[in-house]
Coordinates of C-alpha atoms and ligand atoms in Angstrom, one line a residue:
Chain Z
M67 CA -23.6 19.4 -27.2
A68 CA -24.1 22.8 -25.6
D69 CA -22.5 22.9 -22.1
T70 CA -25.4 23.6 -19.8
E71 CA -24.1 25.9 -17.1
K72 CA -23.3 24.2 -13.9
I73 CA -22.7 25.8 -10.5
I74 CA -20.2 24.6 -8.0
E75 CA -19.6 25.7 -4.5
I76 CA -16.0 26.7 -3.7
Q77 CA -15.1 27.2 -0.1
V78 CA -12.0 29.4 0.3
L79 CA -10.0 29.8 3.4
R80 CA -9.5 33.6 3.7
Y81 CA -7.0 35.4 5.8
R82 CA -6.8 39.2 5.6
P83 CA -4.3 40.1 8.3
E84 CA -5.9 43.6 8.7
Q85 CA -9.3 42.3 9.5
D86 CA -9.2 38.6 10.4
K87 CA -7.8 37.4 13.7
E88 CA -7.5 33.9 12.3
P89 CA -8.3 32.3 8.9
V90 CA -12.0 32.0 8.1
L91 CA -13.9 30.1 5.4
Q92 CA -15.9 31.9 2.8
S93 CA -18.2 30.2 0.3
F94 CA -18.7 31.2 -3.3
K95 CA -21.0 29.8 -6.0
V96 CA -19.2 29.6 -9.2
P97 CA -20.6 28.8 -12.7
F98 CA -18.2 26.5 -14.5
T99 CA -17.6 24.4 -17.6
D100 CA -15.9 21.0 -17.7
D101 CA -12.6 22.5 -19.0
M102 CA -12.2 24.9 -16.1
S103 CA -9.4 24.4 -13.6
V104 CA -9.6 25.3 -9.9
L105 CA -7.4 28.3 -10.7
Q106 CA -9.9 29.5 -13.2
G107 CA -12.6 29.1 -10.6
L108 CA -10.7 31.4 -8.3
Q109 CA -10.1 33.8 -11.1
Y110 CA -13.9 33.9 -11.6
I111 CA -14.3 34.7 -8.0
K112 CA -11.7 37.5 -8.2
D113 CA -13.2 39.0 -11.3
F114 CA -16.9 38.8 -10.5
L115 CA -17.6 38.0 -6.9
D116 CA -14.9 39.3 -4.6
G117 CA -11.9 41.3 -6.0
T118 CA -10.0 41.1 -2.7
L119 CA -9.3 37.4 -2.9
S120 CA -5.5 36.8 -3.2
F121 CA -3.7 33.9 -4.7
R122 CA -0.6 33.4 -6.8
W123 CA -0.4 32.1 -10.4
S124 CA 1.5 32.8 -13.5
C125 CA 1.8 30.2 -16.3
R126 CA -1.5 28.3 -15.7
M127 CA 0.2 25.3 -17.4
A128 CA 1.9 23.5 -14.5
I129 CA 5.4 24.9 -15.1
C130 CA 5.9 28.0 -12.9
G131 CA 5.1 26.3 -9.6
S132 CA 3.3 29.3 -8.1
C133 CA -0.3 28.1 -7.8
G134 CA 0.0 25.4 -5.2
M135 CA -2.8 25.1 -2.7
M136 CA -4.7 22.5 -0.7
V137 CA -7.6 21.3 -2.7
D138 CA -9.9 19.3 -0.4
G139 CA -7.0 18.7 1.9
K140 CA -4.5 17.5 -0.8
P141 CA -1.6 19.6 -2.1
K142 CA -2.3 20.4 -5.7
L143 CA -1.4 22.8 -8.5
S144 CA -4.7 24.6 -8.9
C145 CA -4.1 25.1 -12.6
K146 CA -3.7 21.4 -13.1
T147 CA -6.8 20.4 -11.1
F148 CA -10.2 20.5 -12.6
L149 CA -13.4 21.7 -11.0
R150 CA -15.4 18.9 -12.7
E151 CA -13.7 16.4 -10.4
Y152 CA -15.4 18.0 -7.4
Y153 CA -18.8 18.3 -8.9
P154 CA -21.5 18.1 -7.6
Q155 CA -20.3 18.0 -4.0
G156 CA -18.1 21.2 -4.2
L157 CA -14.6 21.7 -3.0
R158 CA -12.6 23.6 -0.4
V159 CA -9.3 25.4 -1.1
D160 CA -6.8 26.3 1.6
A161 CA -3.3 27.8 1.6
L162 CA -0.6 25.1 1.4
A163 CA -0.3 23.3 4.7
H164 CA 2.8 23.7 6.9
L165 CA 3.7 27.1 5.5
P166 CA 2.8 30.5 7.1
I167 CA -0.1 32.2 5.4
E168 CA 0.7 35.7 4.2
R169 CA -2.8 36.4 2.9
D170 CA -5.6 34.2 1.7
L171 CA -4.1 31.5 -0.4
M172 CA -0.6 33.0 -0.5
V173 CA 2.0 31.4 1.8
S174 CA 5.5 32.7 2.7
V175 CA 8.2 31.2 0.5
E176 CA 11.0 32.7 2.6
D177 CA 12.0 29.5 4.4
F178 CA 12.0 27.5 1.1
V179 CA 14.1 30.1 -0.8
T180 CA 16.6 30.4 2.0
K181 CA 17.1 26.7 2.1
L182 CA 17.2 26.5 -1.6
E183 CA 20.1 29.0 -1.7
S184 CA 21.9 27.1 1.1
I185 CA 22.3 23.9 -0.9
K186 CA 24.2 25.7 -3.7
P187 CA 21.8 24.7 -6.4
Y188 CA 24.2 25.0 -9.3
I189 CA 27.0 23.0 -10.8
I190 CA 30.3 23.5 -8.9
P191 CA 33.0 22.4 -11.3
K192 CA 35.5 19.8 -10.1
E193 CA 38.4 21.9 -11.3
P194 CA 38.7 25.2 -13.1
R195 CA 38.3 24.9 -16.8
T196 CA 39.2 27.2 -19.6
L197 CA 37.0 28.0 -22.6
E198 CA 39.5 26.3 -24.9
Q199 CA 38.8 23.0 -23.1
G200 CA 35.4 23.1 -24.6
E201 CA 32.1 21.9 -23.2
Y202 CA 31.5 19.2 -20.7
L203 CA 30.5 15.9 -22.2
Q204 CA 28.0 13.7 -20.6
T205 CA 26.6 10.3 -21.7
P206 CA 22.9 9.6 -21.7
Q207 CA 23.5 7.2 -18.7
Q208 CA 25.2 10.0 -16.8
R209 CA 22.3 12.3 -17.5
D210 CA 19.8 9.7 -16.4
M211 CA 21.3 9.8 -12.9
Y212 CA 19.9 13.2 -12.2
E213 CA 17.4 14.0 -14.9
Q214 CA 14.1 13.3 -13.1
F215 CA 15.3 15.3 -10.1
S216 CA 15.9 18.3 -12.3
S217 CA 12.2 18.6 -13.2
C218 CA 11.4 20.3 -9.9
I219 CA 9.5 23.5 -10.3
N220 CA 9.8 24.6 -6.7
C221 CA 6.0 24.5 -6.2
M222 CA 6.4 23.3 -2.5
L223 CA 3.5 20.8 -2.8
C224 CA 5.9 18.2 -1.2
Y225 CA 6.5 20.5 1.7
A226 CA 2.7 20.7 2.4
A227 CA 2.7 16.9 2.1
C228 CA 5.7 16.2 4.4
P229 CA 4.7 15.4 8.0
Q230 CA 8.3 15.9 9.1
Y231 CA 8.5 19.4 7.7
G232 CA 5.1 20.1 9.4
L233 CA 6.5 19.0 12.7
N234 CA 9.9 20.6 12.4
P235 CA 10.6 23.2 9.8
S236 CA 14.3 23.1 10.4
F237 CA 14.2 19.9 8.3
T238 CA 15.5 20.8 4.8
G239 CA 12.5 19.0 3.3
P240 CA 11.8 16.8 0.2
G241 CA 12.1 19.1 -2.8
I242 CA 15.3 20.7 -1.8
L243 CA 17.0 17.5 -0.8
A244 CA 15.9 16.1 -4.2
L245 CA 17.6 19.1 -5.8
M246 CA 20.6 18.6 -3.7
H247 CA 20.8 15.1 -5.1
R248 CA 20.2 16.5 -8.6
Y249 CA 23.5 18.4 -8.4
N250 CA 25.4 15.8 -6.4
A251 CA 24.5 13.1 -8.9
D252 CA 25.6 15.2 -11.9
S253 CA 28.8 13.9 -13.4
R254 CA 30.0 17.5 -14.1
D255 CA 29.6 18.5 -10.4
G256 CA 32.3 18.4 -7.7
G257 CA 30.3 20.1 -4.9
Q258 CA 29.2 17.0 -3.0
A259 CA 31.5 17.5 0.0
E260 CA 30.3 21.0 0.5
R261 CA 26.6 20.0 0.3
N262 CA 26.9 16.8 2.3
E263 CA 27.6 18.6 5.5
L264 CA 23.9 19.5 5.5
G265 CA 22.9 16.3 3.8
Y266 CA 24.4 14.1 6.6
A267 CA 22.8 16.2 9.4
D268 CA 19.5 15.6 11.2
E269 CA 18.3 18.6 9.2
G270 CA 19.3 16.8 6.0
Y271 CA 18.5 13.3 4.8
W272 CA 18.1 12.0 8.3
G273 CA 15.1 14.2 9.1
C274 CA 13.1 12.0 6.7
T275 CA 11.2 9.0 8.0
A276 CA 10.3 7.6 4.6
V277 CA 6.6 8.5 4.6
G278 CA 6.7 8.9 0.8
Y279 CA 3.7 11.2 0.4
C280 CA 6.1 13.9 -1.2
S281 CA 6.6 11.6 -4.2
E282 CA 2.9 11.0 -4.5
V283 CA 1.9 14.7 -4.7
C284 CA 4.7 15.9 -6.9
P285 CA 3.1 17.3 -10.1
K286 CA 6.3 16.8 -12.1
G287 CA 7.1 13.2 -11.4
V288 CA 10.1 14.0 -9.2
D289 CA 10.6 11.3 -6.5
P290 CA 12.1 13.1 -3.5
A291 CA 11.6 10.0 -1.3
N292 CA 13.8 8.0 -3.6
A293 CA 16.5 10.7 -3.7
I294 CA 16.6 10.9 0.0
N295 CA 16.7 7.1 0.5
Q296 CA 19.6 6.7 -1.9
N297 CA 21.5 9.3 0.0
K298 CA 20.7 7.8 3.4
M299 CA 22.5 4.7 2.2
A300 CA 25.5 6.8 1.0
S301 CA 25.5 8.8 4.2
A302 CA 25.4 5.6 6.3
I303 CA 28.3 4.1 4.4
N304 CA 30.2 7.3 4.9
Y305 CA 29.4 7.3 8.6
F306 CA 30.9 3.9 9.2
T307 CA 33.8 4.2 6.7
R308 CA 34.9 7.8 7.3
F309 CA 37.7 6.7 9.7
I310 CA 39.2 4.2 7.3
T311 CA 39.0 6.3 4.1
P312 CA 41.7 8.9 3.6
G313 CA 40.5 12.3 4.5
G314 CA 37.1 10.9 5.4
A315 CA 37.2 11.8 9.1
E316 CA 37.2 15.6 8.7
K317 CA 34.1 15.5 6.6
Chain G
M119 CA 25.8 21.5 10.9
K120 CA 26.2 18.4 13.2
R121 CA 26.6 15.0 11.6
S122 CA 23.6 12.9 12.5
N123 CA 24.1 9.7 14.5
E124 CA 20.9 8.3 12.9
P125 CA 23.0 6.0 10.6
I126 CA 23.6 3.6 13.5
F127 CA 19.9 3.1 14.2
W128 CA 19.0 3.2 10.5
S129 CA 21.5 0.5 9.6
L130 CA 20.1 -1.8 12.4
F131 CA 16.6 -0.9 11.2
G132 CA 17.6 -1.7 7.6
A133 CA 19.3 -4.9 8.4
G134 CA 16.4 -6.0 10.5
G135 CA 14.0 -5.1 7.8
M136 CA 16.0 -7.0 5.2
L137 CA 16.2 -10.1 7.4
A138 CA 12.5 -9.9 8.3
A139 CA 11.5 -9.6 4.6
L140 CA 13.8 -12.5 3.7
I141 CA 13.0 -15.0 6.4
G142 CA 10.2 -13.6 8.5
P143 CA 7.3 -15.2 6.7
A144 CA 9.2 -18.5 6.4
L145 CA 9.9 -18.5 10.1
V146 CA 6.2 -17.8 10.9
F147 CA 5.2 -20.7 8.6
I148 CA 7.7 -23.1 10.0
T149 CA 7.4 -22.3 13.7
G150 CA 3.8 -21.3 13.8
I151 CA 2.0 -23.4 11.2
A152 CA 4.0 -26.3 9.7
V153 CA 5.6 -27.8 12.9
P154 CA 2.6 -27.5 15.2
F155 CA 0.3 -29.0 12.6
G156 CA 2.7 -31.7 11.7
L157 CA 3.2 -30.6 8.1
I158 CA 6.4 -31.3 6.2
F159 CA 8.7 -31.5 9.3
K160 CA 8.9 -34.2 11.8
P161 CA 6.7 -33.6 14.9
D162 CA 9.7 -33.3 17.2
T163 CA 11.6 -30.8 15.1
M164 CA 11.1 -28.1 17.6
S165 CA 11.4 -30.2 20.7
Y166 CA 13.4 -28.8 23.6
A167 CA 16.3 -31.1 22.9
H168 CA 16.5 -30.1 19.2
M169 CA 16.2 -26.4 19.9
L170 CA 18.8 -26.6 22.7
A171 CA 21.2 -28.4 20.3
F172 CA 20.5 -25.8 17.7
S173 CA 21.3 -22.9 20.1
Q174 CA 24.4 -24.6 21.3
N175 CA 26.0 -24.6 17.9
W176 CA 27.8 -21.3 17.1
L177 CA 26.1 -20.8 13.8
G178 CA 22.8 -21.5 15.6
K179 CA 23.6 -18.9 18.2
I180 CA 24.5 -16.3 15.7
F181 CA 21.3 -17.0 13.7
V182 CA 19.0 -16.8 16.8
L183 CA 20.7 -13.6 18.0
A184 CA 20.5 -12.0 14.6
V185 CA 16.8 -12.8 14.3
I186 CA 15.9 -11.6 17.8
A187 CA 18.2 -8.5 18.0
L188 CA 17.7 -7.2 14.4
F189 CA 14.0 -7.7 14.5
L190 CA 13.9 -5.8 17.8
W191 CA 15.9 -2.9 16.4
H192 CA 13.8 -2.8 13.3
A193 CA 10.6 -2.7 15.4
A194 CA 12.0 -0.1 17.8
H195 CA 12.9 2.3 15.0
R196 CA 9.6 1.7 13.2
I197 CA 7.6 2.4 16.3
H198 CA 9.7 5.4 17.1
I199 CA 9.2 7.1 13.7
V200 CA 5.6 6.2 13.5
L201 CA 4.9 7.8 16.8
H202 CA 7.0 10.8 15.6
D203 CA 4.9 11.0 12.4
F204 CA 1.8 11.0 14.5
G205 CA 3.1 13.9 16.5
V206 CA 4.0 12.3 19.8
H207 CA 6.5 14.8 21.0
A208 CA 8.0 13.1 24.1
V209 CA 11.0 12.4 21.9
T210 CA 13.5 11.4 24.6
L211 CA 11.0 9.1 26.4
V212 CA 10.0 7.4 23.1
R213 CA 13.6 6.9 22.1
V214 CA 14.6 5.5 25.5
L215 CA 11.6 3.1 25.5
C216 CA 12.0 1.9 21.9
Y217 CA 15.8 1.7 21.6
G218 CA 16.3 0.9 25.3
G219 CA 13.9 -2.0 24.9
A220 CA 15.7 -3.3 21.8
F221 CA 19.0 -2.9 23.6
V222 CA 17.9 -4.8 26.7
G223 CA 16.3 -7.5 24.5
T224 CA 19.6 -7.8 22.6
V225 CA 21.7 -8.1 25.8
I226 CA 19.3 -10.7 27.4
A227 CA 19.3 -12.7 24.1
A228 CA 23.1 -12.6 23.8
Y229 CA 23.7 -13.4 27.5
T230 CA 21.2 -16.4 27.4
L231 CA 22.7 -17.7 24.2
L232 CA 26.2 -17.5 25.6
K233 CA 25.2 -19.4 28.7
L234 CA 23.7 -22.3 26.8
Ligands
SF4_676 S1 9.8 18.0 -5.8 FE1 7.9 18.1 -6.9 S2 6.4 18.7 -5.3 FE2 8.4 19.2 -4.5 S3 8.8 21.3 -5.0 FE3 9.7 20.1 -6.7 S4 8.1 20.0 -8.2 FE4 7.1 20.6 -6.3
FES677 S1 0.0 28.7 -12.6 FE1 2.0 28.0 -13.0 S2 2.0 26.1 -12.1 FE2 0.0 26.6 -11.9

């Protein structure tokens, strides 16, 4: 069956710092086929309607994490969201919520990257190891402890979903706390004590009020709400037992 | 980074939530439906004399205090965070009203039970 050409209206929130005092909506009529993603719709606009439209993308297959935006008010990867789902009523795309807009659909990633670095997102060996000692061995059960949390692609959709981050950006936020858990829960890692200083603070796990929308919007099946909740329990136990466990009080 | 004191409130919240989930519906059924409608239990199950005797027993006292206090702390925390999620920014006022209310309720319950 030949695809008869359909036209969909895409409203885009524009912000060009040199000419717009504040973000303004601009509407485009885009011809589309059923296999076209929202990202392809934007690319059509850029190629044929308005070359000044700015947005980020790279892999167009839900793995690089650069194309996050609000599609009809919901945080989505635009390459993983299809135009046909919004036909015939049309759709609106905005820059990711809670993050400062740099230009059009591009937000500043500075806060996210600074926080990501601060949690030491790498394995910190428990003790120095020589090459002769060989590789670290891990059982499938040990790997299961962290595997889902290692699927994060740093797309920041969960930051746009999190009301706490929206209210107070000093909160470390869902994705990075989930990554913190990913390293803490790795049997090869010994960096928990260093990371928990942040984890146990108001800016860490305790900034979360268990809304859970982060886990709903994550395109990679990471469950940040679960990571945070597990750590609240551990943090609370540590809070009450730190004076009776050796060396616990200094932590 | 400063260690959060949230574990205190969160633990009371968690304990209250657990207790509420475990016995809340049963309590509503017994005290609000079964006894008033004369189902299952004897009609005088919740008479003043019975309830007084229940609360004069130490285990009874602990049970009543746990139900009242932990439910209150659970509700206080829940209301506090929901208001926070909805962007009510009078943080100190909300905290004082919620946790203060739970605290006062706990003290009154404990004092009353001790005097019985
Ligand atoms: S946890 Fe999920 S939603 Fe959050 S940044 Fe990682 S991949 Fe994106
Ligand atoms: S373009 Fe890479 S995730 Fe969408």
